[in-house]
PDB file of C-alpha atoms in Angstrom:
ATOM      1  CA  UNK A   1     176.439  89.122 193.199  1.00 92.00           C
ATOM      2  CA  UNK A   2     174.118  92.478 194.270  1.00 95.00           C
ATOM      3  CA  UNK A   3     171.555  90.009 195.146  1.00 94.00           C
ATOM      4  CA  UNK A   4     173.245  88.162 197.285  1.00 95.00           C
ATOM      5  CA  UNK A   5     175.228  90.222 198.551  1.00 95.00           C
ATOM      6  CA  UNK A   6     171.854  92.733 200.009  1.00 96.00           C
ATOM      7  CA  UNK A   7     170.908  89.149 201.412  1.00 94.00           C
ATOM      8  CA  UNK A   8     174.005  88.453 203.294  1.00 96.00           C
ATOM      9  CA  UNK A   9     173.707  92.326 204.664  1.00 97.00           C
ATOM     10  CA  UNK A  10     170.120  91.404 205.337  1.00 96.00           C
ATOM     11  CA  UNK A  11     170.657  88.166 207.328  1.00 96.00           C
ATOM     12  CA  UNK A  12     173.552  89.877 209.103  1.00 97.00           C
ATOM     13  CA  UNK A  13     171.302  92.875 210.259  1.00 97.00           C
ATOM     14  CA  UNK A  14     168.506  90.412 211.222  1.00 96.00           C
ATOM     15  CA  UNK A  15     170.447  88.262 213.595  1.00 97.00           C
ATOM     16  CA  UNK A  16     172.314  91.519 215.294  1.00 97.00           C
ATOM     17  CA  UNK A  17     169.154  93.185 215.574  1.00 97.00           C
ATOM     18  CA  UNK A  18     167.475  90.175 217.487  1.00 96.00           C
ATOM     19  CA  UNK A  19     170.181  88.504 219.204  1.00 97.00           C
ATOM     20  CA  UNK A  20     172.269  91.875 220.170  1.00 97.00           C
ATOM     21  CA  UNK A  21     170.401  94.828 220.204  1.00 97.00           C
ATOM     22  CA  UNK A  22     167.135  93.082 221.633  1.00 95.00           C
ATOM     23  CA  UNK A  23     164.562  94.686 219.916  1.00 94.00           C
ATOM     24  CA  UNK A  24     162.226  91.854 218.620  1.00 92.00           C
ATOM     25  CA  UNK A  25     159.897  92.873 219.208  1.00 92.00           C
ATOM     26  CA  UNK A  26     159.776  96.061 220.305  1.00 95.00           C
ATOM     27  CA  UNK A  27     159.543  97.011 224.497  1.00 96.00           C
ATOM     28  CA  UNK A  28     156.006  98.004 225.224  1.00 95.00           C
ATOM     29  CA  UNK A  29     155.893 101.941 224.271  1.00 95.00           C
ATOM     30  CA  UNK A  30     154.784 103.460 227.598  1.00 94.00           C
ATOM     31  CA  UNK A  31     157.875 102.029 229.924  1.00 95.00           C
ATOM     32  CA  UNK A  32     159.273 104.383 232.452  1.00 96.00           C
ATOM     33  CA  UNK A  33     162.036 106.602 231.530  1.00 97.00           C
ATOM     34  CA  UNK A  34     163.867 104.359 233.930  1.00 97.00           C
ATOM     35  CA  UNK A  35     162.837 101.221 232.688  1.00 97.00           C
ATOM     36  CA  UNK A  36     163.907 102.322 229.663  1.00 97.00           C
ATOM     37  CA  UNK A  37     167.583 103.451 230.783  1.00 97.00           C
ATOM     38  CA  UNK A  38     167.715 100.038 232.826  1.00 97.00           C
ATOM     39  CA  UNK A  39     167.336  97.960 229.731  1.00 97.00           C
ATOM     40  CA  UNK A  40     170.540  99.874 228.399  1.00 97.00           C
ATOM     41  CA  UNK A  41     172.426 100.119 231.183  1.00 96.00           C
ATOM     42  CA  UNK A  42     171.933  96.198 231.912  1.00 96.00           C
ATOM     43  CA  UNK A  43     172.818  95.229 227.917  1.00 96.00           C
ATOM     44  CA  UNK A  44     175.014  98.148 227.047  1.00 96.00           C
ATOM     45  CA  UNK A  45     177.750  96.026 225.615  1.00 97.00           C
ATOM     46  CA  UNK A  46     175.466  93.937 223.392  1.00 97.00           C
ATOM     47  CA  UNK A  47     173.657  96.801 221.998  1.00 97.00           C
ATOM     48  CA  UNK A  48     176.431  98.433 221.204  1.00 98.00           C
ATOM     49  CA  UNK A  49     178.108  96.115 219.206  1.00 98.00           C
ATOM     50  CA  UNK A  50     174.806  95.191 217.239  1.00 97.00           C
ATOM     51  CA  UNK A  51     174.274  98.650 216.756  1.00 97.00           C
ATOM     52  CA  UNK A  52     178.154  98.574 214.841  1.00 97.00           C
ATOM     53  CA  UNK A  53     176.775  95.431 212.999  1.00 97.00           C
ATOM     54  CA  UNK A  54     173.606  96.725 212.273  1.00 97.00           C
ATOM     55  CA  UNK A  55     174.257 100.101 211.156  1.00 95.00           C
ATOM     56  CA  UNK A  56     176.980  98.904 208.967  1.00 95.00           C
ATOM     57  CA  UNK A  57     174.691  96.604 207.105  1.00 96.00           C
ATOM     58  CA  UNK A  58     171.783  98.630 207.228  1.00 94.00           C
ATOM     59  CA  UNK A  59     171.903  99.872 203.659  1.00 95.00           C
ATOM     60  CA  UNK A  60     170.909  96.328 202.487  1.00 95.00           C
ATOM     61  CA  UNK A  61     168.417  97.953 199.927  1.00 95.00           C
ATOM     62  CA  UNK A  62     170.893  99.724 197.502  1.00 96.00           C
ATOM     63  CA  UNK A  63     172.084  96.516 196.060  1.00 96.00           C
ATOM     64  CA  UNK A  64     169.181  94.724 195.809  1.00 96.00           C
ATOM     65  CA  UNK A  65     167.270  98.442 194.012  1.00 96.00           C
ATOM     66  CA  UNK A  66     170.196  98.714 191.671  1.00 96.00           C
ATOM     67  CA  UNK A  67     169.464  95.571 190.384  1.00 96.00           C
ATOM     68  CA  UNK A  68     165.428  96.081 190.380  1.00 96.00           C
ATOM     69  CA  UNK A  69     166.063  99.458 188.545  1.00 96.00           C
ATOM     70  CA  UNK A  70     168.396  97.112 186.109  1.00 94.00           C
ATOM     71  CA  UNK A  71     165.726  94.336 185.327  1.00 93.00           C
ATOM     72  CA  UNK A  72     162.854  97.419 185.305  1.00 93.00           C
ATOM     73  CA  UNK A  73     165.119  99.600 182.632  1.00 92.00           C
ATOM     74  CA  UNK A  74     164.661  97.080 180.108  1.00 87.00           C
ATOM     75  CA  UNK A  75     160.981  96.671 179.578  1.00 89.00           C
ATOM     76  CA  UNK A  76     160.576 100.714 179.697  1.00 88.00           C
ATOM     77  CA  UNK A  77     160.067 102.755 176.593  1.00 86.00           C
ATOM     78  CA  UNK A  78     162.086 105.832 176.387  1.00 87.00           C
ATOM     79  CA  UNK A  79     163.471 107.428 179.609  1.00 92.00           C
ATOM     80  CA  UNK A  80     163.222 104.960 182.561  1.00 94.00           C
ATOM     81  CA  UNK A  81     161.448 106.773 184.338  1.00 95.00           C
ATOM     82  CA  UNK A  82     159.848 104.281 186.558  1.00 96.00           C
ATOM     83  CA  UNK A  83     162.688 102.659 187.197  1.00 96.00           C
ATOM     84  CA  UNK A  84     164.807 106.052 188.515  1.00 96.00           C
ATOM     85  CA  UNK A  85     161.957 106.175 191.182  1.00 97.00           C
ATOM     86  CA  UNK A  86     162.217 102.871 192.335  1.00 96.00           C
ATOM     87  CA  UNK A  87     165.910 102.917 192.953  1.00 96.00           C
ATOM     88  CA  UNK A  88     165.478 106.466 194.130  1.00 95.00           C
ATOM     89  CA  UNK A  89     162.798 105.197 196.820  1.00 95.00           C
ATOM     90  CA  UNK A  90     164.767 102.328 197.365  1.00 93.00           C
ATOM     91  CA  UNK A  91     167.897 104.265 198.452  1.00 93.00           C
ATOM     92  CA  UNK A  92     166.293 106.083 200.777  1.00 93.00           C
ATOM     93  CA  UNK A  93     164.311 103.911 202.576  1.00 91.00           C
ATOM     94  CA  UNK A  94     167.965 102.008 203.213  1.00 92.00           C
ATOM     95  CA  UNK A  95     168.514 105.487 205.269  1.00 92.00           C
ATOM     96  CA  UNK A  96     166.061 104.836 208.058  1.00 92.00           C
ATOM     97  CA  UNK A  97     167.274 101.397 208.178  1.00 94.00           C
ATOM     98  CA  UNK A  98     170.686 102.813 209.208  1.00 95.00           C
ATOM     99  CA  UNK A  99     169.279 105.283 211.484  1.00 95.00           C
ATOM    100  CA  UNK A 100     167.449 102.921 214.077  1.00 96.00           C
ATOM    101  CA  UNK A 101     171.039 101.342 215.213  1.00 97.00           C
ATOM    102  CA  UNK A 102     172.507 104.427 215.184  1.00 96.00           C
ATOM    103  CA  UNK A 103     169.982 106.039 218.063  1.00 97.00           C
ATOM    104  CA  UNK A 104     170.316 102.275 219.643  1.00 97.00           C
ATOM    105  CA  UNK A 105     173.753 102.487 219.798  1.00 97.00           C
ATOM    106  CA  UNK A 106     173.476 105.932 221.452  1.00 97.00           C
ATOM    107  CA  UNK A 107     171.012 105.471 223.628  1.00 97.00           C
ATOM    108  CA  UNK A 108     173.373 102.589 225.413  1.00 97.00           C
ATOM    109  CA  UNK A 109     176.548 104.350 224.665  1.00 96.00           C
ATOM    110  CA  UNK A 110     176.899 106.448 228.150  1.00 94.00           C
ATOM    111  CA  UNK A 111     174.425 104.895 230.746  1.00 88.00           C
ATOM    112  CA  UNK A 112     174.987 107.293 233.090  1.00 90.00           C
ATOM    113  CA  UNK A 113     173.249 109.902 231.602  1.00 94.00           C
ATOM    114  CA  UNK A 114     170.271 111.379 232.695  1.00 96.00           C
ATOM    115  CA  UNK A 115     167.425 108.896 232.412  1.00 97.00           C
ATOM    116  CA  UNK A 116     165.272 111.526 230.290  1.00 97.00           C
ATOM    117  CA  UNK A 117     167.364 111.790 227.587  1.00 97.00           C
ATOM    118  CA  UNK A 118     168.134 107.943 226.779  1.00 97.00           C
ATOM    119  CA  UNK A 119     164.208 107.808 226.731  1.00 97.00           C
ATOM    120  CA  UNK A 120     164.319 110.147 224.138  1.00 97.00           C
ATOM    121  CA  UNK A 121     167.220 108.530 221.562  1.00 97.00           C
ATOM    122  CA  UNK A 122     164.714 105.457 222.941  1.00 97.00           C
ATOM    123  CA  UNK A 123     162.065 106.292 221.043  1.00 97.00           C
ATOM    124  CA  UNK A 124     163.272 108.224 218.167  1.00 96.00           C
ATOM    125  CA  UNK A 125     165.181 104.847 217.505  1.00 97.00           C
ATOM    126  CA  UNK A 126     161.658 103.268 217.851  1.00 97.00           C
ATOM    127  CA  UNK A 127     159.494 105.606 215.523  1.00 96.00           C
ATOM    128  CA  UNK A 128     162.075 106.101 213.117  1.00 95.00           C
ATOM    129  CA  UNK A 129     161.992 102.021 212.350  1.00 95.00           C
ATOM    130  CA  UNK A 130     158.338 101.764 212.398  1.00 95.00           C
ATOM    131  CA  UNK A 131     156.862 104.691 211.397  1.00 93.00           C
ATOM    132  CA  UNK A 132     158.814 106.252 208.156  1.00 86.00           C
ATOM    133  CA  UNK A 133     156.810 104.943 205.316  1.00 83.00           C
ATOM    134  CA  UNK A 134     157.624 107.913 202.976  1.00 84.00           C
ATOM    135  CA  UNK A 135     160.282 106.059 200.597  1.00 87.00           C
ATOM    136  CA  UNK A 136     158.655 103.450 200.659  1.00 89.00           C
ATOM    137  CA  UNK A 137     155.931 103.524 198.782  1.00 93.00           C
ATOM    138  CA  UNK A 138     157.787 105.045 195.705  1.00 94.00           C
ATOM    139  CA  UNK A 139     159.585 102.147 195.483  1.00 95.00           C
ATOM    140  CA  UNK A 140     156.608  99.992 195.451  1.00 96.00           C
ATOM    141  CA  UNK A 141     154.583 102.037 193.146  1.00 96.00           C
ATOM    142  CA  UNK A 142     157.008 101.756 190.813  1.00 96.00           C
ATOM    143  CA  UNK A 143     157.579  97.876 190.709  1.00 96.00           C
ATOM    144  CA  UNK A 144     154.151  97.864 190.198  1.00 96.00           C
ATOM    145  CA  UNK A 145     153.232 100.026 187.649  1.00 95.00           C
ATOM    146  CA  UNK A 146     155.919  98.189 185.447  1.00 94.00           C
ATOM    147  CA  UNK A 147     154.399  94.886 186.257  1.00 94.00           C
ATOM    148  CA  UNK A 148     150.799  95.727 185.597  1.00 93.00           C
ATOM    149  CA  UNK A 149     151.869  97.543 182.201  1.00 90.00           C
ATOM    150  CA  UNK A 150     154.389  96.019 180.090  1.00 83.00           C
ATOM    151  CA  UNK A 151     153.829  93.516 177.551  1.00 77.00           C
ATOM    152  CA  UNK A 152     154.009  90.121 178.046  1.00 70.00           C
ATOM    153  CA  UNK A 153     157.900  89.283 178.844  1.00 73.00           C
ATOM    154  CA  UNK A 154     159.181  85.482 179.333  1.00 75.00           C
ATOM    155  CA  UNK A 155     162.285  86.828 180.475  1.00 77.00           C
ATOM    156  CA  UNK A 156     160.551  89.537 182.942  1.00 85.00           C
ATOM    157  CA  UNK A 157     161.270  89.292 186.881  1.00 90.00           C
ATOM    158  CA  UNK A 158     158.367  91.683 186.909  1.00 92.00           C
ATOM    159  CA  UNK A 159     155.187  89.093 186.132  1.00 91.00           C
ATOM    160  CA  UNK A 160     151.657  90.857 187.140  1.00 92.00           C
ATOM    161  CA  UNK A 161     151.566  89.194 190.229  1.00 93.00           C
ATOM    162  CA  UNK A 162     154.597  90.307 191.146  1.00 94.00           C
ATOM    163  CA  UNK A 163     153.325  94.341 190.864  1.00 94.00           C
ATOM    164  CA  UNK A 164     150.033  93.188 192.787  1.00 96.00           C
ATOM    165  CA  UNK A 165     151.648  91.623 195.285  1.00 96.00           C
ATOM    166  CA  UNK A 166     153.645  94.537 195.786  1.00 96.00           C
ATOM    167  CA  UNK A 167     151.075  97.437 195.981  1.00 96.00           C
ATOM    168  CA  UNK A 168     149.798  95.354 198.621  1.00 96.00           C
ATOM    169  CA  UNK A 169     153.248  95.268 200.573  1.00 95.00           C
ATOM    170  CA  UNK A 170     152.968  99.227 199.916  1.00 94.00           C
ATOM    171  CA  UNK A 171     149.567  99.637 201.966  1.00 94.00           C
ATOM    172  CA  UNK A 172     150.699  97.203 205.043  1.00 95.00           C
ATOM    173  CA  UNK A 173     153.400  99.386 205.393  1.00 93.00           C
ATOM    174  CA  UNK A 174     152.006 102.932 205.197  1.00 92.00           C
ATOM    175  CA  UNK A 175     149.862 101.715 208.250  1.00 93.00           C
ATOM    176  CA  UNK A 176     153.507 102.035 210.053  1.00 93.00           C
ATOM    177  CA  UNK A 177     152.705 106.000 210.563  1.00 93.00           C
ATOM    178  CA  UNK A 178     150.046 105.176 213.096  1.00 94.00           C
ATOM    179  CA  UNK A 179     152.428 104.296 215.600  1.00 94.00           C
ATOM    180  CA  UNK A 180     152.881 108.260 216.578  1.00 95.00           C
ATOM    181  CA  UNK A 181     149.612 108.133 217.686  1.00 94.00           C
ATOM    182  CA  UNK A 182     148.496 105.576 220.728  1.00 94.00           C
ATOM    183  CA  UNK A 183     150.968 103.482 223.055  1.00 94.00           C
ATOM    184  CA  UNK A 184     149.314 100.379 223.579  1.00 94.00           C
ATOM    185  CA  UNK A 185     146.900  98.062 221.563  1.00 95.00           C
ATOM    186  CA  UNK A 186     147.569  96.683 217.260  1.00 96.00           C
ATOM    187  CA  UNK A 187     149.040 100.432 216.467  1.00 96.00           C
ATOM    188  CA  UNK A 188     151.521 100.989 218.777  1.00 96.00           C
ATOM    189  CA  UNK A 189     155.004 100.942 217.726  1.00 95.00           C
ATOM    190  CA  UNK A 190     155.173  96.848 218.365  1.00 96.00           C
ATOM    191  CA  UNK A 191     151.383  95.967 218.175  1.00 96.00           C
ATOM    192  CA  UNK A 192     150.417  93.921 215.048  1.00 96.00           C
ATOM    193  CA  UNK A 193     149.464  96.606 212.446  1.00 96.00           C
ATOM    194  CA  UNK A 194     152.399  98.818 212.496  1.00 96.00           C
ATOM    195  CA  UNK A 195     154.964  96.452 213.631  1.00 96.00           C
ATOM    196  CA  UNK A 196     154.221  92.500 212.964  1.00 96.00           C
ATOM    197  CA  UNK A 197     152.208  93.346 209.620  1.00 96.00           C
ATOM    198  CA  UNK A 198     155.081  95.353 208.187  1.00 95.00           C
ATOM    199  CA  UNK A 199     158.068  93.024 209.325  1.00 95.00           C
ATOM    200  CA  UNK A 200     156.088  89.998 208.011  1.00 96.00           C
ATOM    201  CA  UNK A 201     155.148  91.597 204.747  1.00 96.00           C
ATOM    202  CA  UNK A 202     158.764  93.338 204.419  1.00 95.00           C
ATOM    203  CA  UNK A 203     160.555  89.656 204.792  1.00 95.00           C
ATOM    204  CA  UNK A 204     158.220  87.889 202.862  1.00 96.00           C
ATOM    205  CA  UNK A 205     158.337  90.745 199.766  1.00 96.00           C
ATOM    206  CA  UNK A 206     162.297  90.443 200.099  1.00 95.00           C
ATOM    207  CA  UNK A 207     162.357  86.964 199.795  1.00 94.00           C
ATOM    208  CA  UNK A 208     160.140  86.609 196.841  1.00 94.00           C
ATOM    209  CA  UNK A 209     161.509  89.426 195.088  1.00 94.00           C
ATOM    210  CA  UNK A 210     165.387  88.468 195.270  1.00 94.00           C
ATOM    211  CA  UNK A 211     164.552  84.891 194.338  1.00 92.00           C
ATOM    212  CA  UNK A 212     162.594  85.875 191.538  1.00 92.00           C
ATOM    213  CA  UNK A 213     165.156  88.162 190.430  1.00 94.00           C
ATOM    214  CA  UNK A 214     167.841  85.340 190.913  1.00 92.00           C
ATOM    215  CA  UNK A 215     166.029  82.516 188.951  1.00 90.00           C
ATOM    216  CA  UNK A 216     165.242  85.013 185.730  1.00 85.00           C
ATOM    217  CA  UNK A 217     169.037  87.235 185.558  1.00 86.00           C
ATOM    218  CA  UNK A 218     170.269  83.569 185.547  1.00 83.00           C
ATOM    219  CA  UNK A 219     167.831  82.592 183.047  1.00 80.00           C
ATOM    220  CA  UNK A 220     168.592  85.543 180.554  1.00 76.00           C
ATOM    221  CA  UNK A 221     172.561  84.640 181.599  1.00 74.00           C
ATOM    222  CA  UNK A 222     171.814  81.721 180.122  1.00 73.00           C
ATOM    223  CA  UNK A 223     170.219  82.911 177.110  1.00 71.00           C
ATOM    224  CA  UNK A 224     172.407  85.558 176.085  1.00 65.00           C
ATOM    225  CA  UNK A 225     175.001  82.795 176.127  1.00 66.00           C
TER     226      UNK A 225
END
């Protein structure tokens, strides 16, 4: 039910984010503050209500790291350690999927406001999707230190491929930080390092990781049976 239910969240925040809010990809990152307050004005509506939708389902993660930090408690010795940091990275990172919505939303709530300042929610919306790594990683680090340690485990959701495969996910998207830095070319804030890399490697990771999780918690269902 977790599982699914972070999917459902996910899909919902995927379609509202594209269709409604408008921001797949990204705008180019050196449009003119009125550019910028043009696109808002001219789709305030829209944005506004996929910022509600999006913002609402935002938190997508928690379910899906409770149920990580479930499967990862019970191949741990001792104190779970490992998997306390996982769901602790995993419920934060759900924070600054919230965030970007929320400083949408704002940005097209009053378009008469000085151009300036919905530049300014514009981009903090922008950077704050792309470029805050920081919970990630601990997240990832986690998943795969218990995959590349534990003994071997038929009923595991965590095989070694599964921890590789994620420390790899974990470098794609620390690149994300490099979008502070230029405004045009593969790091900006929608070129193909910090934006298409990360959103490739972030859907694919969620879609392997929830169906693996779904075809072994039904398998030890099963078994316990």
């Amino acid at each position: 039910a977790l599982i699914w239910w972070a999917w459902i969240f996910m899909i919902a925040f995927g379609l509202a984010y594209y269709f409604l809010i408008g921001m797949l990809p990204l705008p180019p990152a050196n449009w003119s503050a009125q550019q910028v307050a043009d696109f808002y004005a001219d789709h305030s509506l829209r944005i506004r209500l996929g910022a509600a939708i999006c913002s609402w389902t935002g938190a997508f993660m928690v379910p899906l790291a409770t149920v990580i930090a479930a499967q990862m408690s019970r191949l741990e010795k001792g104190f779970p350690i490992w998997s306390l940091l996982q769901f602790g990275g995993g419920l934060m990172m759900s924070i600054f999927l919230v965030l970007p919505p929320l400083f949408w939303g704002t940005a097209a709530f009053s378009p008469g406001r000085p151009v300036e300042v919905t530049l300014l929610m514009h981009e903090y919306a922008n950077l704050t999707l792309v470029t805050t790594d920081q919970y990630f990683i601990f997240q990832n680090v986690a998943i795969g230190v218990v995959s590349l340690t534990q003994k071997v485990d038929p009923k595991s959701p965590f095989p070694r491929w599964i921890g590789y495969f994620t420390l790899w996910a974990a470098l794609i998207y620390e690149v994300g930080v490099a979008g502070f830095i230029p405004k045009s070319g593969p790091f900006s804030w929608n070129g193909l390092f910090v934006y298409w890399f990360p959103l490739a490697t972030f859907g694919t990771w969620m879609t392997v990781m929830s169906f693996n999780l779904l075809t072994y918690v039904k398998r030890q269902s099963v078994e316990a049976r």
